[in-house]
Short mmCIF file of C-alpha atoms in Angstrom, two decimals:
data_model
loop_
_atom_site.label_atom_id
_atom_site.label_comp_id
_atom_site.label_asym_id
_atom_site.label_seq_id
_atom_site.Cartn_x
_atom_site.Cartn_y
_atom_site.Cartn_z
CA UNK A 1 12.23 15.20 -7.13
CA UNK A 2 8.51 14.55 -6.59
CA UNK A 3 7.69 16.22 -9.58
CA UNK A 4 10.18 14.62 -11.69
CA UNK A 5 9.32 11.31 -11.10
CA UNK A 6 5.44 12.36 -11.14
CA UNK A 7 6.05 12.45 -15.28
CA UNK A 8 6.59 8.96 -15.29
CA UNK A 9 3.24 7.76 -13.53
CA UNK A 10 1.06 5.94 -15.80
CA UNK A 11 -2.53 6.33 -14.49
CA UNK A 12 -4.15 3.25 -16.89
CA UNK A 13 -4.04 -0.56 -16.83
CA UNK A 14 -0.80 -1.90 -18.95
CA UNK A 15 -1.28 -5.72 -18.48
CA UNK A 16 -3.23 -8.47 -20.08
CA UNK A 17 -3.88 -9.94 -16.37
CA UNK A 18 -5.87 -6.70 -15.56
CA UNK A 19 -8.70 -6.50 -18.66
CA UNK A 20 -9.96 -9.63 -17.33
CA UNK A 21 -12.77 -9.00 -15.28
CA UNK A 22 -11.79 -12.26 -13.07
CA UNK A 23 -8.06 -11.17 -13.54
CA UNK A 24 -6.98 -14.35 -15.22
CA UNK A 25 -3.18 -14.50 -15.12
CA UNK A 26 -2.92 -12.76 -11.99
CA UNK A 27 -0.78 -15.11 -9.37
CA UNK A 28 1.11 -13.27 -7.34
CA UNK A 29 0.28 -9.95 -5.25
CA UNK A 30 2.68 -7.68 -3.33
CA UNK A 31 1.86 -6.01 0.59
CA UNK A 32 4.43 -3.83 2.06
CA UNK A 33 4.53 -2.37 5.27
CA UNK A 34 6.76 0.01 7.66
CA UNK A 35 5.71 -0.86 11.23
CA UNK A 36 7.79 1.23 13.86
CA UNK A 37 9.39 0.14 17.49
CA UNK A 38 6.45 1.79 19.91
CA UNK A 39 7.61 4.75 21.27
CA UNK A 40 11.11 5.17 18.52
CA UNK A 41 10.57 6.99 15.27
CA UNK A 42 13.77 5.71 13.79
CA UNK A 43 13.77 2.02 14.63
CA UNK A 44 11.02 0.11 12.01
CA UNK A 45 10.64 -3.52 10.60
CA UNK A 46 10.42 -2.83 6.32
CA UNK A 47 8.15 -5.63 5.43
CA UNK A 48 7.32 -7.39 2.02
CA UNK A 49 5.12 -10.02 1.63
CA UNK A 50 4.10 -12.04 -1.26
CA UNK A 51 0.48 -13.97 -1.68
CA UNK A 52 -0.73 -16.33 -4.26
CA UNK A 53 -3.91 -14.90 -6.41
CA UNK A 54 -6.38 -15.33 -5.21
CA UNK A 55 -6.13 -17.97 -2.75
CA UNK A 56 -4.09 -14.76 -0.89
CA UNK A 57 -1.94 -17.54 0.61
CA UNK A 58 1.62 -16.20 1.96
CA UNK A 59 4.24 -17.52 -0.34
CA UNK A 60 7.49 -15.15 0.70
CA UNK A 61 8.05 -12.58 3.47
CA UNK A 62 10.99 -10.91 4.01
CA UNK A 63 11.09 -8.80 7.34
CA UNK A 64 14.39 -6.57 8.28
CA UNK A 65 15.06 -4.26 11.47
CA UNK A 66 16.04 -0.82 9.21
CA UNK A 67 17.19 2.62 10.99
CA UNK A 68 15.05 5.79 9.56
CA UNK A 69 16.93 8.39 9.52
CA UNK A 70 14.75 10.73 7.51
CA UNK A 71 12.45 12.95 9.23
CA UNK A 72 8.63 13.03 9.21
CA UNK A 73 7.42 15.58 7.08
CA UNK A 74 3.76 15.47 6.12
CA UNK A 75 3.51 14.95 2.07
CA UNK A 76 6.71 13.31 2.25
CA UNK A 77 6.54 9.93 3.63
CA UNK A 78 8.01 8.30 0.40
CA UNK A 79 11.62 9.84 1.26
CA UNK A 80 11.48 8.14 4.46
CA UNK A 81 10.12 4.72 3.76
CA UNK A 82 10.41 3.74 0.25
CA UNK A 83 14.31 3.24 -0.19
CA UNK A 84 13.75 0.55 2.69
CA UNK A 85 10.94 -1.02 0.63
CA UNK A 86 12.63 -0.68 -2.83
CA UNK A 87 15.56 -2.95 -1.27
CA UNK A 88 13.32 -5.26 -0.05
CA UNK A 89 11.97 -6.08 -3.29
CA UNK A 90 15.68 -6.32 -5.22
CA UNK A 91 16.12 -8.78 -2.23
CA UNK A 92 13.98 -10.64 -3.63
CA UNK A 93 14.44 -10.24 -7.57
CA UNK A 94 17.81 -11.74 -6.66
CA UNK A 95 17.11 -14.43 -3.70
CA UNK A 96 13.57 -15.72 -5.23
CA UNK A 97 12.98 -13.96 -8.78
CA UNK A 98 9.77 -16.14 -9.72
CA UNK A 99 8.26 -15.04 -6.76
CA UNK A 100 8.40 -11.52 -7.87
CA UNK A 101 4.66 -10.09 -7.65
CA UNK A 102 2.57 -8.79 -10.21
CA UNK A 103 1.28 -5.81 -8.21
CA UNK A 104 1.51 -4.30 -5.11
CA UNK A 105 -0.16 -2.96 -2.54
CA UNK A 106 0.92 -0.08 -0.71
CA UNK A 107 -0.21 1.01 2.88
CA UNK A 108 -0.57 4.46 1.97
CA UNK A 109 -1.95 6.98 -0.99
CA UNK A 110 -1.09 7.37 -4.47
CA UNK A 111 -2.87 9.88 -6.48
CA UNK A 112 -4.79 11.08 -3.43
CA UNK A 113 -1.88 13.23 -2.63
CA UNK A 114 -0.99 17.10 -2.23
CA UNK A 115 1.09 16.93 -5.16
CA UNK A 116 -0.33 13.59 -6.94
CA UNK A 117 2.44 11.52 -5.99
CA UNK A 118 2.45 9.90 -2.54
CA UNK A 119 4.15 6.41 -1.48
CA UNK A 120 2.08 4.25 -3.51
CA UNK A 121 2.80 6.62 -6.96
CA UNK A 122 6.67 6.95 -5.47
CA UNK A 123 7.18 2.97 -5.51
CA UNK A 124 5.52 2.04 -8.34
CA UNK A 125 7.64 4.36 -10.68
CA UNK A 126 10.92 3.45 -9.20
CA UNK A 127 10.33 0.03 -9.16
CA UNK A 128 8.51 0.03 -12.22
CA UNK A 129 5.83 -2.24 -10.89
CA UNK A 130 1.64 -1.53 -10.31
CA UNK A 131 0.83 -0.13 -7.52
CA UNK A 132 -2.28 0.22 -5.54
CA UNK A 133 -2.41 2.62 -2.49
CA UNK A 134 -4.59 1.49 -0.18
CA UNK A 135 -4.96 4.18 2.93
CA UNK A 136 -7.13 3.67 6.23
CA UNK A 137 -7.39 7.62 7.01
CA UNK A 138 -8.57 10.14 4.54
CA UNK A 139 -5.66 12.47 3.32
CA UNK A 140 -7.11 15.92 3.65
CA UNK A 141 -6.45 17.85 0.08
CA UNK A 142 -7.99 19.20 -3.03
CA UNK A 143 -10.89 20.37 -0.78
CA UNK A 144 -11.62 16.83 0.36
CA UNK A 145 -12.68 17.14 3.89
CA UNK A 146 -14.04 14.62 6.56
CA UNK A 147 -17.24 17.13 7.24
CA UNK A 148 -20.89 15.79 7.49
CA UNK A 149 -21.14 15.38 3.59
CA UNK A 150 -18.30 12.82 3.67
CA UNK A 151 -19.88 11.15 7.08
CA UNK A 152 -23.20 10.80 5.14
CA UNK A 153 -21.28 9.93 1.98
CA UNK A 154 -19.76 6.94 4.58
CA UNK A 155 -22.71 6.18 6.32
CA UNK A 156 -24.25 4.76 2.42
CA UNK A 157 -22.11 2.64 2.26
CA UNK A 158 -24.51 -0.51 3.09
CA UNK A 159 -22.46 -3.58 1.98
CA UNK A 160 -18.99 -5.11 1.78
CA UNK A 161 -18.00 -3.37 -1.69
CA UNK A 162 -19.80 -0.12 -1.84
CA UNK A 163 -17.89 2.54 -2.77
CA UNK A 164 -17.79 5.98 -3.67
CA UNK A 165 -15.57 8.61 -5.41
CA UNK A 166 -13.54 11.02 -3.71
CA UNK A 167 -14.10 13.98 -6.08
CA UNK A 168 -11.81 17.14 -5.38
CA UNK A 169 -13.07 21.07 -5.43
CA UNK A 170 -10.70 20.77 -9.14
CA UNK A 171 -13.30 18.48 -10.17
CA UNK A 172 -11.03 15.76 -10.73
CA UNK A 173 -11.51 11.99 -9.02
CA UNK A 174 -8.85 11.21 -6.66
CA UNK A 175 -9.81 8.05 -5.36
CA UNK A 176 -12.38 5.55 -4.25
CA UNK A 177 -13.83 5.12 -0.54
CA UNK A 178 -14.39 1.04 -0.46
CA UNK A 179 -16.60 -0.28 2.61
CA UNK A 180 -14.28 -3.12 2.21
CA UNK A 181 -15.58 -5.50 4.87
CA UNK A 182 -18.97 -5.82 5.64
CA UNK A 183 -18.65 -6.04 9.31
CA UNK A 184 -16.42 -2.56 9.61
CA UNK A 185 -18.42 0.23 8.78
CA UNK A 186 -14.81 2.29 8.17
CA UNK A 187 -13.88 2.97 5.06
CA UNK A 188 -10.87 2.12 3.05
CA UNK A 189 -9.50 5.07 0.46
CA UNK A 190 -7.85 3.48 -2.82
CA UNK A 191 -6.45 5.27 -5.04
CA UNK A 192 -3.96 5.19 -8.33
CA UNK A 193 -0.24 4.24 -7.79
CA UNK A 194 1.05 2.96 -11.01
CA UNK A 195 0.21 1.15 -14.08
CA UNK A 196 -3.05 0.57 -13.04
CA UNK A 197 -6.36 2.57 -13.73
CA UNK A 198 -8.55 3.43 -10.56
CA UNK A 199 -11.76 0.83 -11.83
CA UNK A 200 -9.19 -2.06 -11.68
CA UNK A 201 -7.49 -1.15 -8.51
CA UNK A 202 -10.44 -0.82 -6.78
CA UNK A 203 -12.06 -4.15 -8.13
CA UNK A 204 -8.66 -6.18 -6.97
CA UNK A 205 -8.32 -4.63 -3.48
CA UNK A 206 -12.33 -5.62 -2.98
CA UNK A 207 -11.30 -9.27 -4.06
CA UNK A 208 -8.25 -9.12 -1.64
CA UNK A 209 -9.84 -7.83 1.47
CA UNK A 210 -10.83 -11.03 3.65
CA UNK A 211 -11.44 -7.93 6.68
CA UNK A 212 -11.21 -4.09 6.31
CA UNK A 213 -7.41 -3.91 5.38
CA UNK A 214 -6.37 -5.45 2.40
CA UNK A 215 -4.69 -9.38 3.00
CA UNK A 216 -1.35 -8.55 1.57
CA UNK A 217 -0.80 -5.44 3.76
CA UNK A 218 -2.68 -7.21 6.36
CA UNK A 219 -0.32 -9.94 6.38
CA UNK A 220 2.85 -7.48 5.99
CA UNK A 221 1.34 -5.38 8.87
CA UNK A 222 0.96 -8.42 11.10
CA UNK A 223 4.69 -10.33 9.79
CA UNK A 224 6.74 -7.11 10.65
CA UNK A 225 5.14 -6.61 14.29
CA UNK A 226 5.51 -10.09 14.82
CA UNK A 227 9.30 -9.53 13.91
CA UNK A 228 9.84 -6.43 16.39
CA UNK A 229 8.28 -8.53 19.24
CA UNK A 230 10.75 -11.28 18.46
CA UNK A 231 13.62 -8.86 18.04
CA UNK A 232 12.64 -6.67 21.04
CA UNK A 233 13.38 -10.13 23.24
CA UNK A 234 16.54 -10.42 21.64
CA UNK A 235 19.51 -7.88 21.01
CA UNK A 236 17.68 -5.85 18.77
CA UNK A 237 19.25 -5.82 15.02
CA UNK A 238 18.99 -2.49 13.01
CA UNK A 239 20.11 -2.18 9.56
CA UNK A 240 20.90 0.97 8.43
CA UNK A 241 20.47 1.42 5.07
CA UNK A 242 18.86 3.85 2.13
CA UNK A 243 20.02 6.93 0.89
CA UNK A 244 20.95 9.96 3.26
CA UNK A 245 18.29 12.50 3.25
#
């Protein structure tokens, strides 16, 4: 299935808003986020948010209690988070359709994946919207490796915006490592989803990142542990939904 839906990925900008260099027409941007009950795999808060561009002010969130049913395999975190995420956003196509965003941001890879199509890449093609994925760890694959080269590679990285690329042993670029905050010295690894080349997608997550993470999956990150606090005081609500896996 990964490889099916891998032919539809389109690895290049494909809106007017994004050959701007100061992305005029850009309003609205997209943060998703799974964030799990502590200690339960299966119970998890899908969250959406939507921000205005670029005052990255919170204009919709919509956070749901959702029961995970498929397992954890490594390479595969698409089949068990995405169907939550997908029904998040028809949520609101139908509830609030002018607050539909014009990209996304994904906590997770795209490109930078063992087959070329991780969460980001998965999203983005069924939902037909950009995506961005924006990843705090480095996903270990086409001989990328976090050895001393990639320390000192890090360690460069002066100034709030520096970046690098993550070139693989195929000689292909994979993503970008973005010191995205000048006060965290970690680095952020962006790479391709959908729709979107990997010079724009790095220039909008720089313009969206008020700390190290990225405000819209900031904000989602923050929203949906917020919500299993609130639900973990009350009866605690699980939707099950999402196709059988």
């Amino acid at each position: 299935e990964q490889a099916q839906l891998k032919a539809s990925v389109v690895e290049e900008d494909t809106e007017e808003w994004q050959k701007d260099s100061s992305f005029t027409g850009l309003e609205r941007v997209g943060g998703v986020d799974l964030s799990y009950v502590k200690g339960d795999d299966t119970n998890a808060c899908a969250s959406l948010v939507v921000l205005s561009y670029p005052a990255l002010e919170v204009l919709y969130e919509d956070c749901r209690m959702v029961a995970v049913s498929a397992p954890y395999v490594a390479g595969f975190l698409a089949f068990r988070e995405v169907p939550f995420l997908v029904e998040a956003l028809q949520r609101l196509e139908q509830e609030k359709p002018e607050l539909k965003p014009q990209v996304l941001l994904v906590d997770g890879n795209g490109l930078l994946h063992p087959r070329g199509f991780g969460v980001a890449c998965h999203l983005g093609v069924l939902t037909g919207l950009p995506c961005i994925g924006v990843a705090k760890n480095l996903l270990q694959v086409d001989g990328l490796v976090k050895d001393e080269l990639h320390k000192e590679q890090i360690r460069s990285l002066r100034r709030g915006g520096d970046s690098f690329p993550l070139t693989g042993s195929s000689g292909g670029v994979l993503g970008m490592a973005l010191r995205s905050y000048g006060k965290s010295s970690k680095p952020l690894y962006v790479s391709v989803g959908h729709r979107v080349c990997l010079e724009t997608a790095l220039r909008l997550v720089k313009s969206c990142c008020r700390y190290r993470v990225p405000e819209p999956i900031r904000q989602a990150d923050i929203r949906s542990r917020e919500y299993i606090r609130q639900q973990l005081c009350s009866p605690l609500e699980v939707t099950s939904s999402g196709p059988e896996r």
